[in-house]
Coordinates of C-alpha atoms in Angstrom, one line a residue:
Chain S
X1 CA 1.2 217.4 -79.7
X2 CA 3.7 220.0 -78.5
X3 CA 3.7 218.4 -75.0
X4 CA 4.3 215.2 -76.4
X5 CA 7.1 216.6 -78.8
X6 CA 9.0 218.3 -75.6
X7 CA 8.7 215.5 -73.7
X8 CA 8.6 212.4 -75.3
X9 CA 10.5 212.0 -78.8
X10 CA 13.5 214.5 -79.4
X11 CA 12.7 216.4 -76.5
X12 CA 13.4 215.0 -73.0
X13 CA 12.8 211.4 -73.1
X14 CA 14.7 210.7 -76.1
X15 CA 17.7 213.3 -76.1
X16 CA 18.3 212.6 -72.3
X17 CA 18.4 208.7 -72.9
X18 CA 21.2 209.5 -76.2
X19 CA 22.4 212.2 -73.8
X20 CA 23.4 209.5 -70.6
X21 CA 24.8 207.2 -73.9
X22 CA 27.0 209.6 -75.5
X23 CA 28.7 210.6 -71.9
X24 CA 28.8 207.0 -71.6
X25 CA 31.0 206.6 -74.5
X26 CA 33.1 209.6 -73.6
X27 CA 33.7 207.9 -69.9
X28 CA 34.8 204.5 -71.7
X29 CA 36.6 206.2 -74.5
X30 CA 38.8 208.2 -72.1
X31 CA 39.1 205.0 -70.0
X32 CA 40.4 202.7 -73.1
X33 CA 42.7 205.6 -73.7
X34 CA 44.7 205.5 -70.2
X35 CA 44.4 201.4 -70.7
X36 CA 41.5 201.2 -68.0
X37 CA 38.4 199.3 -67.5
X38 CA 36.0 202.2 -67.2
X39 CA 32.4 202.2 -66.1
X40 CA 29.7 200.1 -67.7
X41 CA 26.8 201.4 -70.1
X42 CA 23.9 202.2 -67.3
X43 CA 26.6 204.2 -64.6
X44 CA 25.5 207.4 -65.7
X45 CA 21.6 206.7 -64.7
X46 CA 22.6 205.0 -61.8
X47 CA 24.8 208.4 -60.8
X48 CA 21.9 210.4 -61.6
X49 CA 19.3 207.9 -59.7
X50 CA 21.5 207.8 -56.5
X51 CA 21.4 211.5 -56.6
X52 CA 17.9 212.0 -56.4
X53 CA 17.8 210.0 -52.8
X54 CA 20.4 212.3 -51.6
X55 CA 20.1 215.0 -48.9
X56 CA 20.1 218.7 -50.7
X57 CA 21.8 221.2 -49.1
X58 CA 21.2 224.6 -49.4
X59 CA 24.2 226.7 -48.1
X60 CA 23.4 229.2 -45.7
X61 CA 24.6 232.3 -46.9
X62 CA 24.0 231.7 -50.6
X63 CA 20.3 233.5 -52.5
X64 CA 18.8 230.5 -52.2
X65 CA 16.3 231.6 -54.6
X66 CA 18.4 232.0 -57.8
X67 CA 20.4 228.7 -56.1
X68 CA 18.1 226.2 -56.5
X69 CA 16.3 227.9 -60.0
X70 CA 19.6 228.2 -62.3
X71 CA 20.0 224.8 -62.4
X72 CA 16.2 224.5 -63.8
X73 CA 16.9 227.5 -66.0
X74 CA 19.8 225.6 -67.6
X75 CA 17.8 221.9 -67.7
X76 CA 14.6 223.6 -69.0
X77 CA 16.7 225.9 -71.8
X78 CA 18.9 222.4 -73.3
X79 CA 15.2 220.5 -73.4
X80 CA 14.1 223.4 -75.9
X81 CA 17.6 223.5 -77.7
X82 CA 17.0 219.5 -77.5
X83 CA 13.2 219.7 -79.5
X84 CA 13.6 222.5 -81.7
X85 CA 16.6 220.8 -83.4
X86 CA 15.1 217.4 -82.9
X87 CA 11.9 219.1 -84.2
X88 CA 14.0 220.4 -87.3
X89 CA 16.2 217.1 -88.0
X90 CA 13.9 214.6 -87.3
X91 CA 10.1 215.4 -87.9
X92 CA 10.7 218.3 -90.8
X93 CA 8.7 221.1 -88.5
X94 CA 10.1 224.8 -88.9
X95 CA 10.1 227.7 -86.3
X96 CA 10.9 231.2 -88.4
X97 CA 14.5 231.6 -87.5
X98 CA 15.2 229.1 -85.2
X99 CA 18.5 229.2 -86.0
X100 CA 18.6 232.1 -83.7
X101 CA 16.5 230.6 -81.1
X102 CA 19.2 228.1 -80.9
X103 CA 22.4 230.4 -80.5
X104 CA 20.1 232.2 -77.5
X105 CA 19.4 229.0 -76.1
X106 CA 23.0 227.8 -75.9
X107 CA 24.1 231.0 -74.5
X108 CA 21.2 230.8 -71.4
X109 CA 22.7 227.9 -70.4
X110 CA 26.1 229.2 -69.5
X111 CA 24.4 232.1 -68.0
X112 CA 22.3 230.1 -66.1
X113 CA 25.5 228.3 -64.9
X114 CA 27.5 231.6 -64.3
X115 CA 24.1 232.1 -61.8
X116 CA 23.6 229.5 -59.8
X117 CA 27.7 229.2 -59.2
X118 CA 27.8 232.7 -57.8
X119 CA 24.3 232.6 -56.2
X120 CA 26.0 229.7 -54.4
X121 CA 28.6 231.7 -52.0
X122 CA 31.7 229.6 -52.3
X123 CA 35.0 231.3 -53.4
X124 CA 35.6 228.2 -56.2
X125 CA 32.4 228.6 -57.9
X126 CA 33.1 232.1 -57.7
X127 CA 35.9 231.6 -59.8
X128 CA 34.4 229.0 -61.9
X129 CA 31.5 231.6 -62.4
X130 CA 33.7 234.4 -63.7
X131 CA 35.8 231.3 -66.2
X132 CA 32.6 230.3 -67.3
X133 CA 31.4 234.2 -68.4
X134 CA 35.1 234.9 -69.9
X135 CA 34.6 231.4 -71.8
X136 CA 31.1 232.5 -73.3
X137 CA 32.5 235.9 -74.6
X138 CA 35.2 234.3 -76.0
X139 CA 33.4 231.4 -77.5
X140 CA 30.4 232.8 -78.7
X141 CA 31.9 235.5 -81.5
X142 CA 33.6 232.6 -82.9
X143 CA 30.7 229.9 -82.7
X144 CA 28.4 232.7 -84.5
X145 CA 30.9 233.1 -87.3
X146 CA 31.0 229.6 -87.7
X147 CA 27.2 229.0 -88.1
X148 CA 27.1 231.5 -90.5
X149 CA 29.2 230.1 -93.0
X150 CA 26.2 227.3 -93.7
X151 CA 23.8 230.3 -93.9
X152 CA 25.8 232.1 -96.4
X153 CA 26.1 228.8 -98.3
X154 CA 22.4 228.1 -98.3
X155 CA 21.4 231.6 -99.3
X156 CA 20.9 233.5 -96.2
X157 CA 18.1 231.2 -94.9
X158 CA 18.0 231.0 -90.9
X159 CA 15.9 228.2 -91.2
X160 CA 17.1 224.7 -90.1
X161 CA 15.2 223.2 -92.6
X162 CA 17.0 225.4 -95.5
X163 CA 20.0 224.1 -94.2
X164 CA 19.7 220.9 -94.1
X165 CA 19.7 220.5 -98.5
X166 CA 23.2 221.3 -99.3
X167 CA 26.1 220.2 -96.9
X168 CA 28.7 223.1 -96.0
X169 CA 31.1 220.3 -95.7
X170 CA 31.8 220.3 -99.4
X171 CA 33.7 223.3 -99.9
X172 CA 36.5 224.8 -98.6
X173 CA 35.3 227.6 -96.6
X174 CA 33.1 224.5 -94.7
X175 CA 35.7 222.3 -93.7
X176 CA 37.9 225.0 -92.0
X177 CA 34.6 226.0 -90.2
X178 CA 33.8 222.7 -89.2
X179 CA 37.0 222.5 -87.3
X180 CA 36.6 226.1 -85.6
X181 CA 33.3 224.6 -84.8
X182 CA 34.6 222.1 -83.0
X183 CA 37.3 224.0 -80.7
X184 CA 33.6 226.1 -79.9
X185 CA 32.0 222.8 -79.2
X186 CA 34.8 221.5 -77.0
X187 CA 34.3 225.3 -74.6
X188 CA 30.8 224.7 -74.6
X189 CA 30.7 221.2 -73.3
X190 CA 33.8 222.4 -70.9
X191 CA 35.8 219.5 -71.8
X192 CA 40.1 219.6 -71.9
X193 CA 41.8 221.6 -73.0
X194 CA 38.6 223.9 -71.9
X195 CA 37.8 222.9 -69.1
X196 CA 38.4 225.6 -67.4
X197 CA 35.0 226.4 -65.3
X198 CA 34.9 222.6 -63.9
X199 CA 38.5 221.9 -63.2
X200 CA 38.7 219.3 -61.1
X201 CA 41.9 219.0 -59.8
X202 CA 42.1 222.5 -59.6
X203 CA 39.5 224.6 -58.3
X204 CA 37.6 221.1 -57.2
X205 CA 34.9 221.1 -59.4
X206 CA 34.4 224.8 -59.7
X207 CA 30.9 225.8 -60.8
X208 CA 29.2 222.7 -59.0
X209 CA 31.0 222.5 -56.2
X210 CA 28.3 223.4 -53.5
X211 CA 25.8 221.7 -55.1
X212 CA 24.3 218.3 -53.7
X213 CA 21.6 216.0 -54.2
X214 CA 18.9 216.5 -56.9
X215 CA 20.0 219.7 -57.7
X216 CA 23.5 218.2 -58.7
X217 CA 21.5 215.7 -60.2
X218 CA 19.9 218.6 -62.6
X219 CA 23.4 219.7 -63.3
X220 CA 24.2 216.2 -64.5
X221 CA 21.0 215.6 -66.4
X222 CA 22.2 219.1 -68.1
X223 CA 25.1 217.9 -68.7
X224 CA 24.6 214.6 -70.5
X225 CA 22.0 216.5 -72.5
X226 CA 24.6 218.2 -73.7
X227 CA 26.6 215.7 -74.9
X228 CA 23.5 214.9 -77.2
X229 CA 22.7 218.2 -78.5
X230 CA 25.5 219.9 -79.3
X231 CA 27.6 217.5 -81.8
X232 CA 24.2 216.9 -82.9
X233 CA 23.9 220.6 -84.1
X234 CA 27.6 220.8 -85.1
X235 CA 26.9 217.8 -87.1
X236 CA 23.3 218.5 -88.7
X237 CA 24.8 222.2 -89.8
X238 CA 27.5 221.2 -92.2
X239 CA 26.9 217.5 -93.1
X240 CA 22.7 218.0 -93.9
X241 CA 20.4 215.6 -93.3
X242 CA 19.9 213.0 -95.8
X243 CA 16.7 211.4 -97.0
X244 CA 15.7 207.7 -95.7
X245 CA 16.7 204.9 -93.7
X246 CA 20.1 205.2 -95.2
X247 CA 20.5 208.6 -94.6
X248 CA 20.0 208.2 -90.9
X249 CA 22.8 206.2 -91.0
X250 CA 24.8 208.2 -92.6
X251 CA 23.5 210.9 -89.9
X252 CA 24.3 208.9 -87.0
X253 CA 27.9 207.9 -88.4
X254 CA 28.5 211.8 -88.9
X255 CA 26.9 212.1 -85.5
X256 CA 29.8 209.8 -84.1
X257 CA 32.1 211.4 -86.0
X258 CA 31.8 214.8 -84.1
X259 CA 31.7 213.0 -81.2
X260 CA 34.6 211.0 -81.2
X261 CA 36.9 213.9 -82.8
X262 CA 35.6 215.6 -79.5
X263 CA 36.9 213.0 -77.3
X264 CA 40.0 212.4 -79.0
X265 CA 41.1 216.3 -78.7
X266 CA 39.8 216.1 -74.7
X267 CA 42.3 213.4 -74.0
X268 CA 45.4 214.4 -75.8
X269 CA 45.5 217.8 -74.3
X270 CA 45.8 219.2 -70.5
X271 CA 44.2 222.0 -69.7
X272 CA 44.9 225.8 -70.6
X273 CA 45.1 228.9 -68.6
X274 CA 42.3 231.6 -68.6
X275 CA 44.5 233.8 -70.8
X276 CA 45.7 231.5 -73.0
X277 CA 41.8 230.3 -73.9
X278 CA 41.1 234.4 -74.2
X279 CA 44.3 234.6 -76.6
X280 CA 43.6 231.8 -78.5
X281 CA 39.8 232.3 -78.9
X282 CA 39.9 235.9 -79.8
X283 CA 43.5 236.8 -81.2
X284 CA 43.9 233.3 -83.5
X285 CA 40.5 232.1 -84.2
X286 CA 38.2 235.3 -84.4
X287 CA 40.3 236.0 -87.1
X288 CA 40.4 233.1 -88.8
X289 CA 36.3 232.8 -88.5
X290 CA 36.2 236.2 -90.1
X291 CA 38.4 235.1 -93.1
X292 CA 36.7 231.9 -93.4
X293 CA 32.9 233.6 -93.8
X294 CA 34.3 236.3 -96.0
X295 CA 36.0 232.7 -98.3
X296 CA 32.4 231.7 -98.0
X297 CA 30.5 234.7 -98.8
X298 CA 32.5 234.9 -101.8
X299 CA 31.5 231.0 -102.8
X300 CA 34.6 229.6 -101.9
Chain B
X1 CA 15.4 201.1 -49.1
X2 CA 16.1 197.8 -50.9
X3 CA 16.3 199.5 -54.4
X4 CA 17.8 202.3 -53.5
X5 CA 20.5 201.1 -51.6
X6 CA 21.0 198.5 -54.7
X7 CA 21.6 201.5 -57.1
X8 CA 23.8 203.4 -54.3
X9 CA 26.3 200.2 -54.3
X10 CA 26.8 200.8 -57.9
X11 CA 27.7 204.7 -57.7
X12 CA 30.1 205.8 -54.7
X13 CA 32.0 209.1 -54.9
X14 CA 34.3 209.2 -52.4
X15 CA 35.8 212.2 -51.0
X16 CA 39.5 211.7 -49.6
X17 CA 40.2 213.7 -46.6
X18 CA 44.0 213.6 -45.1
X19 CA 44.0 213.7 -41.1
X20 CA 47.5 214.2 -40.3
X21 CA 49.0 211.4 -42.2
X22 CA 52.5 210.5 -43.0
X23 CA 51.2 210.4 -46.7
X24 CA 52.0 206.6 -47.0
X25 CA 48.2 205.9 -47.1
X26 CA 47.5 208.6 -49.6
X27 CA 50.0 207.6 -52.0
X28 CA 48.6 203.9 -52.1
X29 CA 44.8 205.7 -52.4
X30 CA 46.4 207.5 -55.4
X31 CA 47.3 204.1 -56.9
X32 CA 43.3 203.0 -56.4
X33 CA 43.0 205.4 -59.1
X34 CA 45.8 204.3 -61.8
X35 CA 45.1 202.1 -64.6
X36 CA 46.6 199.0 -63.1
X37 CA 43.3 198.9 -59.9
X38 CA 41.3 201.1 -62.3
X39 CA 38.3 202.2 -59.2
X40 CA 35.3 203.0 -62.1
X41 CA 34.5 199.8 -63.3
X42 CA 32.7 199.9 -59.8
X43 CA 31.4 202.9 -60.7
X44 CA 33.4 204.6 -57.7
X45 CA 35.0 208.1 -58.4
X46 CA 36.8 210.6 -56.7
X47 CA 35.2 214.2 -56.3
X48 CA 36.8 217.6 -55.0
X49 CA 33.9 218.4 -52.9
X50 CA 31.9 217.1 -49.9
X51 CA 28.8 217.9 -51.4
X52 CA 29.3 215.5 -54.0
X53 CA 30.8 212.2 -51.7
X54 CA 28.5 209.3 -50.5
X55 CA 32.1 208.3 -49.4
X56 CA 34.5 209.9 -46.3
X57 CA 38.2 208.0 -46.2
X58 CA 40.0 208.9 -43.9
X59 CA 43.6 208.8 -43.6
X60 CA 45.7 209.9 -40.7
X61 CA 45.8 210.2 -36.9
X62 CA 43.5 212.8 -36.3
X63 CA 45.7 215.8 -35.2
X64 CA 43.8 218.3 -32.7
X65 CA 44.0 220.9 -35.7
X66 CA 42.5 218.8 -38.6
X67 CA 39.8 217.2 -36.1
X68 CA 37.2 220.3 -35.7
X69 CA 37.2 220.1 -39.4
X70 CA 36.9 216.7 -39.7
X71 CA 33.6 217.1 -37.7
X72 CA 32.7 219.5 -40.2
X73 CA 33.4 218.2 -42.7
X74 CA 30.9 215.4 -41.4
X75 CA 28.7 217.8 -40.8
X76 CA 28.4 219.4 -44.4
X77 CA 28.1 216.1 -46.2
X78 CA 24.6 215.2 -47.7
X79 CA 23.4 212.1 -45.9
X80 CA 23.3 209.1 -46.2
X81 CA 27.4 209.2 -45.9
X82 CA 29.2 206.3 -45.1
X83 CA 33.1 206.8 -43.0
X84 CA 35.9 204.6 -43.9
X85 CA 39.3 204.5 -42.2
X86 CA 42.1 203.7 -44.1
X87 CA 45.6 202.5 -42.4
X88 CA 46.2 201.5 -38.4
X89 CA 46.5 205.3 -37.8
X90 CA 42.9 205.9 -37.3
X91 CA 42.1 203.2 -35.3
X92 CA 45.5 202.9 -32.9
X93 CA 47.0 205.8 -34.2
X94 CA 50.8 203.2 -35.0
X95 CA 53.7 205.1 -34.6
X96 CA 52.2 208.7 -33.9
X97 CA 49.9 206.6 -30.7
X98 CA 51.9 209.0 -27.8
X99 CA 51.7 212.5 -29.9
X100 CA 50.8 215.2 -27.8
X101 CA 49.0 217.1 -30.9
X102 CA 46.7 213.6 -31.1
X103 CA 43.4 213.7 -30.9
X104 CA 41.7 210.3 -32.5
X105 CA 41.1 207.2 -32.8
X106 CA 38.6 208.5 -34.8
X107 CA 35.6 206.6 -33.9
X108 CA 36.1 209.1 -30.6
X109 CA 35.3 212.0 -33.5
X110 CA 32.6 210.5 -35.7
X111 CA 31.0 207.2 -36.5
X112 CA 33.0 205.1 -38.2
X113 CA 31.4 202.5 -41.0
X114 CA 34.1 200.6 -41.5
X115 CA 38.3 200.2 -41.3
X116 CA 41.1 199.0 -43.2
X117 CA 44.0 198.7 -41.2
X118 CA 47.6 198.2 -42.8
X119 CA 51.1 200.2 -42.1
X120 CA 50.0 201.2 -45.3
X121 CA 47.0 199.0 -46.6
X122 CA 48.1 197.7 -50.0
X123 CA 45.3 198.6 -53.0
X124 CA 44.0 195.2 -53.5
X125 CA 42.9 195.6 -49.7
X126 CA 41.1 198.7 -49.8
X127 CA 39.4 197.8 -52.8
X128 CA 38.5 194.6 -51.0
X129 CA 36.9 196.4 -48.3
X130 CA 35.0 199.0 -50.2
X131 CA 33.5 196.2 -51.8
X132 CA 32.7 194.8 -48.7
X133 CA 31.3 198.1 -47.5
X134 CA 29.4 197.4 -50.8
X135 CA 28.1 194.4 -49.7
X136 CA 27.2 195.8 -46.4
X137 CA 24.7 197.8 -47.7
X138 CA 22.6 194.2 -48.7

């Protein structure tokens, strides 16, 4: 049953398929947004299908070793982020503190990324691998304040299932941590105005740069995945999950509305520097996450 | 290969490498890119790194400098990768053709899958023959 959990419904199967559809709708949204075309529905599989007939390089002077396992390390940690909370949102089954589980699991994966970019000997991914480390410290104290304001609503239960009863949304305290929630969101997923580890035009795709093939096609699998899971969680841990076919509606619609708030802050802002993100994460928001769970501790 | 090479038309990164231009061609590959010629719908994408490119344009004459890299640059991609010359420098070399730091055409360097010649090419013509290119691959 486990097997068929992780791999079938909200594990592989299923999150990567809403995975390859939410990036879809990213792609198109930020297309309608500069007046383009953009790509059809199915170009993300296709991407990922041509890149599984394509030649993998290993670069010579990288440890090939930890080269060609970080990117497994990341796809293998975001399919067990991917069932636990499926698990918890969509079948009712509880892990004791899997709350926990999931922070871990969200932080391997940028570890596994900071990895495989410096296993992979290329100045750019060096620097991409040292962004991607500054933007986990800074985004992590902030993220864990912010879940902790729906576990100090729901009386200290770091259950997903104990969560899941009484929005966070309601209240005050819930609203302002839904929004830090989101700037954490928007560092995790490495979209602009964080976007700093992959910057394209900069440091020319930074962390990925010397990967080719399937193994880029792991990255990308990762990737979408991500696009599933984490407005997903963002979403679940401050709107609930409601009861019935009208309540996964309701789910999806809050779903979308995560998603697209996402989107709309990547493409109205360019990209900031290093410092900036540091200053902004831990001078301004820190803070403010501290203030807010104290607000909420109090029952505000 | 049928399949494969079906799914490949839809998905081409291409990787933009300057030869010793006179940056009339690049401009006009910037334009590919600009919501009026909008290059996605096609599924084609720009990427920073050879690793990534199913794709090599080439711009330029092919100075003696750039050259050794652009043979390396051939060298690092992942195959299959497909070369396509973009303006009359790369195949007569125009106005640069008696340089003394020349070292194309560039079909001398590397095999070349196919060219769009033009003093510069205008976008609706290089899109015309990456579709070609596309349809090639049939």
């Amino acid at each position: 049953m486990i097997a068929v959990y992780t791999l079938l419904f909200p594990g592989l199967v299923f999150s990567l398929f809403c995975g390859m559809i939410a990036w879809w709708i990213e792609r198109k949204l930020s297309a309608l947004f500069q007046h383009r075309v953009g790509p059809p529905w199915y170009q993300n599989f296709v991407d990922f299908f041509k890149l599984m007939g394509k030649e993998s390089i290993v670069p010579e002077d990288s440890a090939s070793l930890m080269y060609t396992i970080a990117p497994m390390i990341a796809f293998a940690s975001i399919v067990s982020f991917a069932t636990v909370l499926g698990g918890a949102v969509f079948l009712k089954t509880e892990i004791a503190g899997d709350l926990i589980l999931l922070l871990y699991l969200s932080s391997l994966i940028s570890t596994a990324i900071f990895l495989g970019a410096s296993a992979s000997a290329n100045v750019y991914a060096a620097i991409g691998a040292s962004r991607e480390l500054k933007m986990l410290l800074s985004d992590e104290l902030v993220f864990i304040m912010v879940v902790l304001v729906p576990v100090a609503k729901s009386g200290f239960s770091f259950r997903l299932g104990g969560l899941f009863d009484n929005p966070a949304i309601a209240s005050f305290s819930g609203i302002v941590a839904y929004i830090l929630g989101l700037l954490c969101i928007q560092a995790k997923l490495a979209l602009q105005p964080f976007d700093l580890p992959e910057a394209e035009t900069e440091i020319a795709g930074g962390v990925e740069i010397e990967y080719s093939g399937v193994l880029l096609g792991i990255w990308k699998l990762t990737k979408g995945m991500e696009f599933f899971v984490y407005p997903l969680f963002l979403s679940v841990l401050f709107f609930g999950v409601k009861k019935g076919f009208s309540g996964l509606l309701l789910n999806v619609l809050f779903y979308f509305l995560t998603l697209i708030l996402l989107i709309v802050m990547k493409n109205v802002n360019p990209r900031v520097t290093i410092e900036k993100m540091l200053n902004f994460f831990w001078k301004i928001l820190s803070p403010l996450a501290l203030i807010v769970l104290i607000i909420a501790l109090f029952g505000g | 290969m049928g399949i494969y090479n079906r799914i490949l038309k839809k998905s081409l990164w291409v990787f933009h490498v300057s030869a010793s231009p006179c940056n009339n061609c690049d401009i006009e590959i910037l334009d590919l890119l600009t919501p009026g010629y909008d290059l996605e719908r096609f599924g084609i994408k720009l990427v920073g790194s050879i690793r990534h490119a199913d794709v090599l344009l080439i711009t330029g004459m092919g100075g003696c400098k750039i050259s050794e890299r652009v043979i390396r640059l051939y060298n690092q991609a992942p195959k299959p990768i497909f070369v396509v010359a973009v303006g009359t420098c790369p195949i007569g070399g125009a106005t640069f053709k008696d340089s003394y730091s020349r070292c194309g055409p560039l079909d001398k360097l590397i095999p070349v899958d196919l060219y769009i010649p033009g003093c510069p090419p205008k976008p609706e013509t290089m899109i015309e023959g990456l579709l070609r290119l596309l349809g090639r691959l049939d």
